[in-house]
Amino acid sequence: MNPVQILVLLILTSAAAAYLQEGPSALSTYALRLGPGEEILTSLSKFVQEKKLKAPFIITCVGSVTKATLRLANADAVNSNEIIYLEEKLEIVSLVGTLNEYAHLHISLSDKDGKTIGGHAIGDLKVFTTAEIVIGELSDLQFTREMDERTGFHELVIRPRSEHVSSSAAKLCSFFFPSK
């Protein structure tokens, strides 16, 4: 290979690694029901680990809890003490977010009068009667989290799964450097 071909190969390999996907990712779905007393975040983390999911997210969740710990929207990395602890019967109106080693989930809850509160789910989401959860996974991607100096938090990084990167790089290389 001459120096120009090597340079082109390096540029193409970098571009292939930065390009997430050529089209939509296939979606796998899982259904999970948690019962009274189970903790939602712990159960979701265990489920993701057991199934070896790489790009999981919550599609929907309904149910109820007796406890919840939430971080409110005005918190940041410096002022992270905007946390509330709830201990009452609450209906899960919504639970959304991504799941991985640092799950990022937001929850909306309503009380007996229908008043709602929401925030970043920190923990202690103890199921009252049920939690019916549908989890999706994008088969071509991998979710990780890395510290973002701009926010002070571990933020989502979306990458193609390694087998997809290598096949994309191989296709590009074979196109520009065909076998003789």
Short mmCIF file of N, CA and C in Angstrom, two decimals:
data_model
loop_
_atom_site.label_atom_id
_atom_site.label_comp_id
_atom_site.label_asym_id
_atom_site.label_seq_id
_atom_site.Cartn_x
_atom_site.Cartn_y
_atom_site.Cartn_z
N MET A 1 0.84 -1.17 0.00
CA MET A 1 0.00 0.00 0.00
C MET A 1 0.89 1.24 0.00
N ASN A 2 0.54 2.19 -0.83
CA ASN A 2 1.32 3.43 -0.84
C ASN A 2 0.80 4.39 0.23
N PRO A 3 1.51 5.46 0.53
CA PRO A 3 1.11 6.38 1.59
C PRO A 3 -0.27 7.00 1.38
N VAL A 4 -0.66 7.26 0.16
CA VAL A 4 -1.99 7.84 -0.12
C VAL A 4 -3.08 6.83 0.23
N GLN A 5 -2.87 5.57 -0.14
CA GLN A 5 -3.85 4.55 0.20
C GLN A 5 -3.98 4.38 1.71
N ILE A 6 -2.86 4.44 2.41
CA ILE A 6 -2.90 4.33 3.87
C ILE A 6 -3.67 5.48 4.48
N LEU A 7 -3.44 6.70 3.98
CA LEU A 7 -4.17 7.87 4.49
C LEU A 7 -5.67 7.73 4.22
N VAL A 8 -6.02 7.31 3.01
CA VAL A 8 -7.44 7.12 2.68
C VAL A 8 -8.05 6.05 3.58
N LEU A 9 -7.32 4.97 3.82
CA LEU A 9 -7.81 3.90 4.69
C LEU A 9 -8.05 4.42 6.10
N LEU A 10 -7.13 5.20 6.64
CA LEU A 10 -7.30 5.78 7.98
C LEU A 10 -8.51 6.70 8.04
N ILE A 11 -8.68 7.52 7.03
CA ILE A 11 -9.84 8.44 7.00
C ILE A 11 -11.13 7.65 6.92
N LEU A 12 -11.18 6.65 6.07
CA LEU A 12 -12.40 5.84 5.91
C LEU A 12 -12.71 5.05 7.18
N THR A 13 -11.69 4.50 7.81
CA THR A 13 -11.91 3.76 9.06
C THR A 13 -12.46 4.68 10.14
N SER A 14 -11.92 5.88 10.23
CA SER A 14 -12.43 6.87 11.21
C SER A 14 -13.86 7.24 10.90
N ALA A 15 -14.15 7.46 9.62
CA ALA A 15 -15.52 7.82 9.23
C ALA A 15 -16.48 6.68 9.53
N ALA A 16 -16.06 5.44 9.28
CA ALA A 16 -16.93 4.29 9.55
C ALA A 16 -17.21 4.17 11.04
N ALA A 17 -16.21 4.44 11.87
CA ALA A 17 -16.40 4.36 13.31
C ALA A 17 -17.31 5.45 13.82
N ALA A 18 -17.26 6.64 13.20
CA ALA A 18 -18.09 7.76 13.65
C ALA A 18 -19.52 7.64 13.13
N TYR A 19 -19.71 6.96 12.01
CA TYR A 19 -21.03 6.82 11.43
C TYR A 19 -21.78 5.75 12.19
N LEU A 20 -22.92 6.10 12.75
CA LEU A 20 -23.61 5.18 13.64
C LEU A 20 -24.28 4.01 12.94
N GLN A 21 -25.00 4.29 11.87
CA GLN A 21 -25.69 3.20 11.20
C GLN A 21 -26.16 3.68 9.84
N GLU A 22 -26.38 2.72 8.96
CA GLU A 22 -26.80 3.05 7.60
C GLU A 22 -28.30 3.27 7.50
N GLY A 23 -29.05 2.80 8.43
CA GLY A 23 -30.51 2.94 8.40
C GLY A 23 -31.07 2.62 9.76
N PRO A 24 -32.37 2.38 9.84
CA PRO A 24 -32.99 2.07 11.13
C PRO A 24 -32.41 0.79 11.74
N SER A 25 -32.38 0.75 13.03
CA SER A 25 -31.90 -0.43 13.75
C SER A 25 -33.07 -1.35 14.03
N ALA A 26 -32.82 -2.64 13.97
CA ALA A 26 -33.85 -3.62 14.32
C ALA A 26 -34.17 -3.47 15.81
N LEU A 27 -35.40 -3.74 16.16
CA LEU A 27 -35.87 -3.57 17.53
C LEU A 27 -36.33 -4.92 18.08
N SER A 28 -35.81 -5.26 19.25
CA SER A 28 -36.30 -6.42 20.00
C SER A 28 -37.05 -5.86 21.20
N THR A 29 -38.10 -6.54 21.61
CA THR A 29 -38.86 -6.08 22.76
C THR A 29 -38.98 -7.17 23.81
N TYR A 30 -39.07 -6.73 25.05
CA TYR A 30 -39.21 -7.63 26.19
C TYR A 30 -40.29 -7.08 27.10
N ALA A 31 -41.06 -7.96 27.69
CA ALA A 31 -42.08 -7.55 28.65
C ALA A 31 -41.68 -8.08 30.03
N LEU A 32 -41.87 -7.24 31.03
CA LEU A 32 -41.48 -7.58 32.39
C LEU A 32 -42.56 -7.09 33.33
N ARG A 33 -42.98 -7.94 34.26
CA ARG A 33 -43.93 -7.53 35.28
C ARG A 33 -43.28 -7.74 36.64
N LEU A 34 -43.27 -6.66 37.43
CA LEU A 34 -42.74 -6.72 38.78
C LEU A 34 -43.90 -6.71 39.77
N GLY A 35 -43.73 -7.39 40.88
CA GLY A 35 -44.79 -7.50 41.87
C GLY A 35 -44.53 -6.66 43.11
N PRO A 36 -45.46 -6.72 44.05
CA PRO A 36 -45.36 -5.92 45.27
C PRO A 36 -44.03 -6.10 45.99
N GLY A 37 -43.44 -4.95 46.40
CA GLY A 37 -42.21 -4.96 47.16
C GLY A 37 -40.93 -4.95 46.34
N GLU A 38 -41.02 -5.26 45.06
CA GLU A 38 -39.81 -5.26 44.23
C GLU A 38 -39.37 -3.83 43.93
N GLU A 39 -38.05 -3.63 43.81
CA GLU A 39 -37.51 -2.31 43.51
C GLU A 39 -37.28 -2.23 42.00
N ILE A 40 -37.84 -1.24 41.35
CA ILE A 40 -37.85 -1.17 39.89
C ILE A 40 -36.45 -1.01 39.30
N LEU A 41 -35.65 -0.06 39.77
CA LEU A 41 -34.34 0.19 39.17
C LEU A 41 -33.41 -1.02 39.32
N THR A 42 -33.41 -1.63 40.49
CA THR A 42 -32.59 -2.82 40.72
C THR A 42 -33.03 -3.96 39.81
N SER A 43 -34.33 -4.14 39.69
CA SER A 43 -34.87 -5.21 38.84
C SER A 43 -34.54 -4.98 37.37
N LEU A 44 -34.63 -3.73 36.91
CA LEU A 44 -34.30 -3.42 35.52
C LEU A 44 -32.82 -3.65 35.25
N SER A 45 -31.97 -3.23 36.16
CA SER A 45 -30.53 -3.43 36.01
C SER A 45 -30.20 -4.92 35.92
N LYS A 46 -30.79 -5.70 36.79
CA LYS A 46 -30.57 -7.15 36.79
C LYS A 46 -31.06 -7.78 35.48
N PHE A 47 -32.22 -7.35 35.01
CA PHE A 47 -32.79 -7.87 33.76
C PHE A 47 -31.86 -7.57 32.57
N VAL A 48 -31.36 -6.34 32.50
CA VAL A 48 -30.47 -5.93 31.41
C VAL A 48 -29.18 -6.76 31.45
N GLN A 49 -28.64 -6.97 32.64
CA GLN A 49 -27.41 -7.76 32.77
C GLN A 49 -27.64 -9.22 32.39
N GLU A 50 -28.74 -9.79 32.86
CA GLU A 50 -29.03 -11.19 32.56
C GLU A 50 -29.24 -11.43 31.07
N LYS A 51 -29.90 -10.49 30.41
CA LYS A 51 -30.19 -10.63 28.97
C LYS A 51 -29.04 -10.13 28.10
N LYS A 52 -28.02 -9.52 28.75
CA LYS A 52 -26.85 -8.97 28.03
C LYS A 52 -27.27 -7.95 26.97
N LEU A 53 -28.18 -7.06 27.35
CA LEU A 53 -28.67 -6.04 26.42
C LEU A 53 -27.63 -4.94 26.28
N LYS A 54 -27.44 -4.46 25.05
CA LYS A 54 -26.41 -3.45 24.76
C LYS A 54 -26.97 -2.06 24.53
N ALA A 55 -28.20 -1.94 24.05
CA ALA A 55 -28.82 -0.64 23.79
C ALA A 55 -30.28 -0.66 24.23
N PRO A 56 -30.52 -0.91 25.52
CA PRO A 56 -31.90 -1.02 26.01
C PRO A 56 -32.49 0.32 26.43
N PHE A 57 -33.81 0.39 26.34
CA PHE A 57 -34.54 1.59 26.76
C PHE A 57 -35.95 1.19 27.17
N ILE A 58 -36.59 2.05 27.95
CA ILE A 58 -37.96 1.79 28.39
C ILE A 58 -38.92 2.30 27.32
N ILE A 59 -39.79 1.44 26.85
CA ILE A 59 -40.83 1.85 25.90
C ILE A 59 -42.03 2.38 26.67
N THR A 60 -42.45 1.64 27.69
CA THR A 60 -43.58 2.09 28.50
C THR A 60 -43.55 1.39 29.85
N CYS A 61 -44.20 2.00 30.81
CA CYS A 61 -44.34 1.40 32.14
C CYS A 61 -45.57 2.00 32.81
N VAL A 62 -46.40 1.14 33.36
CA VAL A 62 -47.51 1.57 34.20
C VAL A 62 -47.49 0.73 35.47
N GLY A 63 -48.08 1.25 36.51
CA GLY A 63 -48.12 0.53 37.77
C GLY A 63 -48.22 1.50 38.92
N SER A 64 -47.70 1.08 40.08
CA SER A 64 -47.78 1.93 41.26
C SER A 64 -46.60 1.63 42.19
N VAL A 65 -46.24 2.63 42.99
CA VAL A 65 -45.14 2.50 43.94
C VAL A 65 -45.57 3.04 45.30
N THR A 66 -44.83 2.63 46.34
CA THR A 66 -45.05 3.17 47.68
C THR A 66 -43.92 4.08 48.12
N LYS A 67 -42.82 4.05 47.37
CA LYS A 67 -41.66 4.90 47.66
C LYS A 67 -41.03 5.34 46.35
N ALA A 68 -40.37 6.50 46.39
CA ALA A 68 -39.61 6.96 45.23
C ALA A 68 -38.63 8.02 45.68
N THR A 69 -37.45 8.00 45.08
CA THR A 69 -36.45 9.05 45.30
C THR A 69 -36.17 9.67 43.94
N LEU A 70 -36.39 11.00 43.86
CA LEU A 70 -36.24 11.71 42.59
C LEU A 70 -35.28 12.88 42.73
N ARG A 71 -34.51 13.11 41.66
CA ARG A 71 -33.71 14.33 41.58
C ARG A 71 -34.49 15.29 40.70
N LEU A 72 -34.67 16.51 41.17
CA LEU A 72 -35.47 17.49 40.44
C LEU A 72 -34.66 18.17 39.33
N ALA A 73 -35.38 18.85 38.45
CA ALA A 73 -34.79 19.41 37.24
C ALA A 73 -33.76 20.49 37.48
N ASN A 74 -33.81 21.20 38.59
CA ASN A 74 -32.86 22.29 38.80
C ASN A 74 -31.54 21.83 39.39
N ALA A 75 -31.35 20.55 39.54
CA ALA A 75 -30.08 20.02 40.06
C ALA A 75 -29.05 19.98 38.93
N ASP A 76 -27.80 20.17 39.31
CA ASP A 76 -26.70 19.99 38.37
C ASP A 76 -25.57 19.28 39.11
N ALA A 77 -24.43 19.10 38.45
CA ALA A 77 -23.33 18.35 39.07
C ALA A 77 -22.82 19.01 40.34
N VAL A 78 -22.89 20.34 40.41
CA VAL A 78 -22.42 21.06 41.59
C VAL A 78 -23.50 21.09 42.67
N ASN A 79 -24.74 21.32 42.26
CA ASN A 79 -25.86 21.43 43.18
C ASN A 79 -26.79 20.22 42.99
N SER A 80 -26.31 19.04 43.41
CA SER A 80 -27.08 17.82 43.18
C SER A 80 -27.99 17.46 44.35
N ASN A 81 -28.17 18.39 45.28
CA ASN A 81 -28.95 18.09 46.48
C ASN A 81 -30.45 18.35 46.32
N GLU A 82 -30.89 18.63 45.11
CA GLU A 82 -32.32 18.85 44.88
C GLU A 82 -33.00 17.49 44.71
N ILE A 83 -33.03 16.75 45.82
CA ILE A 83 -33.58 15.39 45.81
C ILE A 83 -34.77 15.34 46.75
N ILE A 84 -35.83 14.65 46.31
CA ILE A 84 -37.00 14.48 47.17
C ILE A 84 -37.23 13.00 47.41
N TYR A 85 -37.75 12.71 48.59
CA TYR A 85 -38.05 11.34 49.00
C TYR A 85 -39.55 11.26 49.22
N LEU A 86 -40.19 10.38 48.49
CA LEU A 86 -41.64 10.22 48.59
C LEU A 86 -41.96 8.88 49.24
N GLU A 87 -42.89 8.89 50.17
CA GLU A 87 -43.37 7.65 50.79
C GLU A 87 -44.87 7.72 50.90
N GLU A 88 -45.52 7.31 49.83
CA GLU A 88 -46.98 7.24 49.78
C GLU A 88 -47.35 6.41 48.56
N LYS A 89 -48.59 6.04 48.45
CA LYS A 89 -49.04 5.26 47.29
C LYS A 89 -49.17 6.20 46.10
N LEU A 90 -48.39 5.91 45.06
CA LEU A 90 -48.35 6.76 43.88
C LEU A 90 -48.54 5.92 42.62
N GLU A 91 -49.27 6.46 41.66
CA GLU A 91 -49.49 5.81 40.38
C GLU A 91 -48.35 6.19 39.43
N ILE A 92 -47.79 5.22 38.72
CA ILE A 92 -46.78 5.52 37.71
C ILE A 92 -47.51 5.99 36.46
N VAL A 93 -47.34 7.26 36.13
CA VAL A 93 -47.96 7.84 34.94
C VAL A 93 -47.05 7.59 33.73
N SER A 94 -45.74 7.65 33.97
CA SER A 94 -44.79 7.44 32.89
C SER A 94 -43.43 7.08 33.48
N LEU A 95 -42.69 6.23 32.78
CA LEU A 95 -41.31 5.94 33.09
C LEU A 95 -40.61 5.78 31.75
N VAL A 96 -39.62 6.62 31.49
CA VAL A 96 -38.91 6.60 30.20
C VAL A 96 -37.42 6.75 30.43
N GLY A 97 -36.63 6.31 29.46
CA GLY A 97 -35.20 6.53 29.51
C GLY A 97 -34.41 5.37 28.97
N THR A 98 -33.09 5.52 29.09
CA THR A 98 -32.17 4.50 28.61
C THR A 98 -31.61 3.71 29.79
N LEU A 99 -31.28 2.46 29.51
CA LEU A 99 -30.77 1.55 30.54
C LEU A 99 -29.37 1.09 30.13
N ASN A 100 -28.44 1.22 31.00
CA ASN A 100 -27.11 0.65 30.85
C ASN A 100 -26.44 0.77 32.20
N GLU A 101 -25.11 0.78 32.26
CA GLU A 101 -24.46 0.79 33.58
C GLU A 101 -24.84 2.01 34.41
N TYR A 102 -25.14 3.12 33.77
CA TYR A 102 -25.67 4.30 34.45
C TYR A 102 -27.03 4.59 33.83
N ALA A 103 -28.07 3.92 34.28
CA ALA A 103 -29.40 4.12 33.71
C ALA A 103 -29.81 5.58 33.87
N HIS A 104 -30.48 6.09 32.85
CA HIS A 104 -30.98 7.47 32.90
C HIS A 104 -32.49 7.40 32.69
N LEU A 105 -33.22 7.40 33.79
CA LEU A 105 -34.67 7.25 33.75
C LEU A 105 -35.36 8.44 34.39
N HIS A 106 -36.44 8.87 33.75
CA HIS A 106 -37.30 9.90 34.32
C HIS A 106 -38.65 9.27 34.58
N ILE A 107 -39.27 9.69 35.67
CA ILE A 107 -40.57 9.13 36.06
C ILE A 107 -41.54 10.24 36.40
N SER A 108 -42.80 10.02 36.06
CA SER A 108 -43.90 10.89 36.48
C SER A 108 -44.83 10.05 37.35
N LEU A 109 -45.19 10.61 38.49
CA LEU A 109 -46.04 9.91 39.46
C LEU A 109 -47.22 10.80 39.82
N SER A 110 -48.35 10.17 40.12
CA SER A 110 -49.51 10.95 40.58
C SER A 110 -49.98 10.41 41.93
N ASP A 111 -50.43 11.33 42.77
CA ASP A 111 -50.91 10.94 44.10
C ASP A 111 -52.41 10.67 44.09
N LYS A 112 -52.99 10.46 45.27
CA LYS A 112 -54.41 10.10 45.38
C LYS A 112 -55.34 11.18 44.85
N ASP A 113 -54.85 12.43 44.75
CA ASP A 113 -55.66 13.53 44.23
C ASP A 113 -55.37 13.82 42.76
N GLY A 114 -54.49 13.04 42.16
CA GLY A 114 -54.15 13.23 40.75
C GLY A 114 -53.04 14.25 40.52
N LYS A 115 -52.51 14.82 41.60
CA LYS A 115 -51.40 15.76 41.48
C LYS A 115 -50.16 14.98 41.04
N THR A 116 -49.45 15.52 40.04
CA THR A 116 -48.28 14.81 39.52
C THR A 116 -46.98 15.49 39.92
N ILE A 117 -45.96 14.65 39.98
CA ILE A 117 -44.60 15.11 40.21
C ILE A 117 -43.70 14.20 39.40
N GLY A 118 -42.61 14.75 38.92
CA GLY A 118 -41.69 13.95 38.14
C GLY A 118 -40.27 14.40 38.31
N GLY A 119 -39.36 13.56 37.88
CA GLY A 119 -37.95 13.88 37.93
C GLY A 119 -37.11 12.69 37.53
N HIS A 120 -35.83 12.85 37.75
CA HIS A 120 -34.85 11.80 37.46
C HIS A 120 -34.98 10.73 38.54
N ALA A 121 -35.24 9.49 38.15
CA ALA A 121 -35.42 8.39 39.11
C ALA A 121 -34.06 8.01 39.68
N ILE A 122 -33.88 8.28 40.98
CA ILE A 122 -32.63 7.96 41.67
C ILE A 122 -32.69 6.54 42.25
N GLY A 123 -33.83 6.16 42.79
CA GLY A 123 -33.96 4.83 43.39
C GLY A 123 -35.15 4.73 44.30
N ASP A 124 -35.18 3.67 45.07
CA ASP A 124 -36.27 3.40 46.01
C ASP A 124 -37.64 3.40 45.33
N LEU A 125 -37.71 2.90 44.10
CA LEU A 125 -39.00 2.79 43.42
C LEU A 125 -39.59 1.43 43.80
N LYS A 126 -40.21 1.40 44.96
CA LYS A 126 -40.74 0.16 45.51
C LYS A 126 -42.17 -0.06 45.00
N VAL A 127 -42.39 -1.19 44.32
CA VAL A 127 -43.68 -1.49 43.71
C VAL A 127 -44.75 -1.68 44.77
N PHE A 128 -45.91 -1.05 44.55
CA PHE A 128 -47.07 -1.23 45.43
C PHE A 128 -47.88 -2.44 44.97
N THR A 129 -48.50 -2.36 43.79
CA THR A 129 -49.29 -3.49 43.29
C THR A 129 -48.62 -4.18 42.11
N THR A 130 -48.17 -3.40 41.14
CA THR A 130 -47.56 -3.96 39.94
C THR A 130 -46.73 -2.90 39.24
N ALA A 131 -45.81 -3.34 38.43
CA ALA A 131 -45.11 -2.48 37.47
C ALA A 131 -45.02 -3.30 36.19
N GLU A 132 -45.75 -2.86 35.17
CA GLU A 132 -45.79 -3.55 33.88
C GLU A 132 -44.90 -2.76 32.93
N ILE A 133 -43.78 -3.37 32.54
CA ILE A 133 -42.75 -2.64 31.82
C ILE A 133 -42.47 -3.32 30.48
N VAL A 134 -42.37 -2.51 29.43
CA VAL A 134 -41.96 -3.00 28.12
C VAL A 134 -40.62 -2.35 27.82
N ILE A 135 -39.62 -3.20 27.53
CA ILE A 135 -38.25 -2.76 27.27
C ILE A 135 -37.93 -3.02 25.81
N GLY A 136 -37.30 -2.06 25.17
CA GLY A 136 -36.84 -2.24 23.80
C GLY A 136 -35.33 -2.29 23.77
N GLU A 137 -34.80 -2.94 22.74
CA GLU A 137 -33.35 -2.93 22.53
C GLU A 137 -33.07 -2.75 21.04
N LEU A 138 -32.16 -1.82 20.72
CA LEU A 138 -31.74 -1.57 19.35
C LEU A 138 -30.56 -2.47 19.03
N SER A 139 -30.76 -3.41 18.11
CA SER A 139 -29.78 -4.47 17.91
C SER A 139 -28.49 -4.03 17.22
N ASP A 140 -28.49 -2.89 16.54
CA ASP A 140 -27.29 -2.45 15.83
C ASP A 140 -26.44 -1.47 16.64
N LEU A 141 -26.92 -1.07 17.81
CA LEU A 141 -26.25 -0.04 18.58
C LEU A 141 -25.81 -0.53 19.95
N GLN A 142 -24.97 0.28 20.57
CA GLN A 142 -24.52 0.02 21.94
C GLN A 142 -24.56 1.34 22.69
N PHE A 143 -25.18 1.34 23.87
CA PHE A 143 -25.23 2.53 24.71
C PHE A 143 -24.15 2.44 25.79
N THR A 144 -23.41 3.51 25.96
CA THR A 144 -22.51 3.64 27.08
C THR A 144 -22.69 5.04 27.64
N ARG A 145 -22.03 5.32 28.73
CA ARG A 145 -22.07 6.67 29.30
C ARG A 145 -20.65 7.10 29.60
N GLU A 146 -20.38 8.35 29.28
CA GLU A 146 -19.07 8.92 29.55
C GLU A 146 -19.27 10.29 30.18
N MET A 147 -18.31 10.65 31.03
CA MET A 147 -18.37 11.95 31.68
C MET A 147 -18.34 13.05 30.63
N ASP A 148 -19.29 13.97 30.73
CA ASP A 148 -19.34 15.13 29.84
C ASP A 148 -18.94 16.33 30.68
N GLU A 149 -17.80 16.89 30.39
CA GLU A 149 -17.28 18.02 31.17
C GLU A 149 -18.22 19.22 31.10
N ARG A 150 -19.02 19.33 30.04
CA ARG A 150 -19.94 20.46 29.91
C ARG A 150 -21.08 20.39 30.92
N THR A 151 -21.53 19.16 31.22
CA THR A 151 -22.68 19.01 32.13
C THR A 151 -22.27 18.54 33.52
N GLY A 152 -21.12 17.86 33.61
CA GLY A 152 -20.70 17.28 34.88
C GLY A 152 -21.35 15.94 35.18
N PHE A 153 -22.07 15.40 34.22
CA PHE A 153 -22.75 14.12 34.39
C PHE A 153 -22.23 13.11 33.37
N HIS A 154 -22.44 11.83 33.65
CA HIS A 154 -22.18 10.78 32.68
C HIS A 154 -23.33 10.87 31.67
N GLU A 155 -23.01 11.17 30.41
CA GLU A 155 -24.03 11.34 29.37
C GLU A 155 -23.97 10.19 28.37
N LEU A 156 -25.09 9.99 27.69
CA LEU A 156 -25.24 8.89 26.75
C LEU A 156 -24.29 9.04 25.56
N VAL A 157 -23.62 7.93 25.22
CA VAL A 157 -22.80 7.84 24.02
C VAL A 157 -23.36 6.67 23.22
N ILE A 158 -23.70 6.94 21.97
CA ILE A 158 -24.31 5.93 21.10
C ILE A 158 -23.26 5.51 20.08
N ARG A 159 -23.01 4.22 20.04
CA ARG A 159 -22.02 3.68 19.10
C ARG A 159 -22.62 2.48 18.38
N PRO A 160 -22.11 2.22 17.18
CA PRO A 160 -22.51 0.96 16.54
C PRO A 160 -21.85 -0.19 17.30
N ARG A 161 -22.48 -1.33 17.30
CA ARG A 161 -21.85 -2.50 17.92
C ARG A 161 -20.60 -2.84 17.12
N SER A 162 -19.62 -3.37 17.79
CA SER A 162 -18.31 -3.59 17.17
C SER A 162 -18.39 -4.45 15.91
N GLU A 163 -19.28 -5.43 15.88
CA GLU A 163 -19.37 -6.28 14.69
C GLU A 163 -19.89 -5.49 13.49
N HIS A 164 -20.69 -4.43 13.75
CA HIS A 164 -21.21 -3.61 12.66
C HIS A 164 -20.16 -2.63 12.16
N VAL A 165 -19.31 -2.13 13.05
CA VAL A 165 -18.23 -1.23 12.64
C VAL A 165 -17.25 -1.97 11.76
N SER A 166 -16.83 -3.17 12.19
CA SER A 166 -15.84 -3.90 11.41
C SER A 166 -16.38 -4.31 10.05
N SER A 167 -17.66 -4.66 9.96
CA SER A 167 -18.22 -5.04 8.66
C SER A 167 -18.35 -3.81 7.77
N SER A 168 -18.68 -2.65 8.32
CA SER A 168 -18.76 -1.42 7.53
C SER A 168 -17.38 -1.02 7.03
N ALA A 169 -16.38 -1.10 7.91
CA ALA A 169 -15.01 -0.76 7.52
C ALA A 169 -14.53 -1.72 6.43
N ALA A 170 -14.86 -2.99 6.58
CA ALA A 170 -14.44 -3.99 5.58
C ALA A 170 -15.08 -3.69 4.23
N LYS A 171 -16.36 -3.31 4.22
CA LYS A 171 -17.04 -2.97 2.96
C LYS A 171 -16.37 -1.77 2.30
N LEU A 172 -16.07 -0.74 3.10
CA LEU A 172 -15.42 0.45 2.54
C LEU A 172 -14.04 0.12 1.98
N CYS A 173 -13.29 -0.66 2.74
CA CYS A 173 -11.94 -1.02 2.29
C CYS A 173 -11.99 -1.83 1.00
N SER A 174 -12.92 -2.79 0.92
CA SER A 174 -13.00 -3.62 -0.29
C SER A 174 -13.45 -2.79 -1.49
N PHE A 175 -14.24 -1.75 -1.25
CA PHE A 175 -14.67 -0.88 -2.33
C PHE A 175 -13.49 -0.06 -2.88
N PHE A 176 -12.71 0.54 -1.99
CA PHE A 176 -11.61 1.40 -2.41
C PHE A 176 -10.33 0.62 -2.71
N PHE A 177 -10.19 -0.55 -2.13
CA PHE A 177 -8.98 -1.36 -2.34
C PHE A 177 -9.40 -2.77 -2.73
N PRO A 178 -9.94 -2.96 -3.94
CA PRO A 178 -10.41 -4.29 -4.34
C PRO A 178 -9.26 -5.27 -4.45
N SER A 179 -9.59 -6.54 -4.17
CA SER A 179 -8.59 -7.62 -4.30
C SER A 179 -8.25 -7.79 -5.77
N LYS A 180 -6.99 -8.14 -6.01
CA LYS A 180 -6.56 -8.33 -7.40
C LYS A 180 -6.74 -9.75 -7.83
#
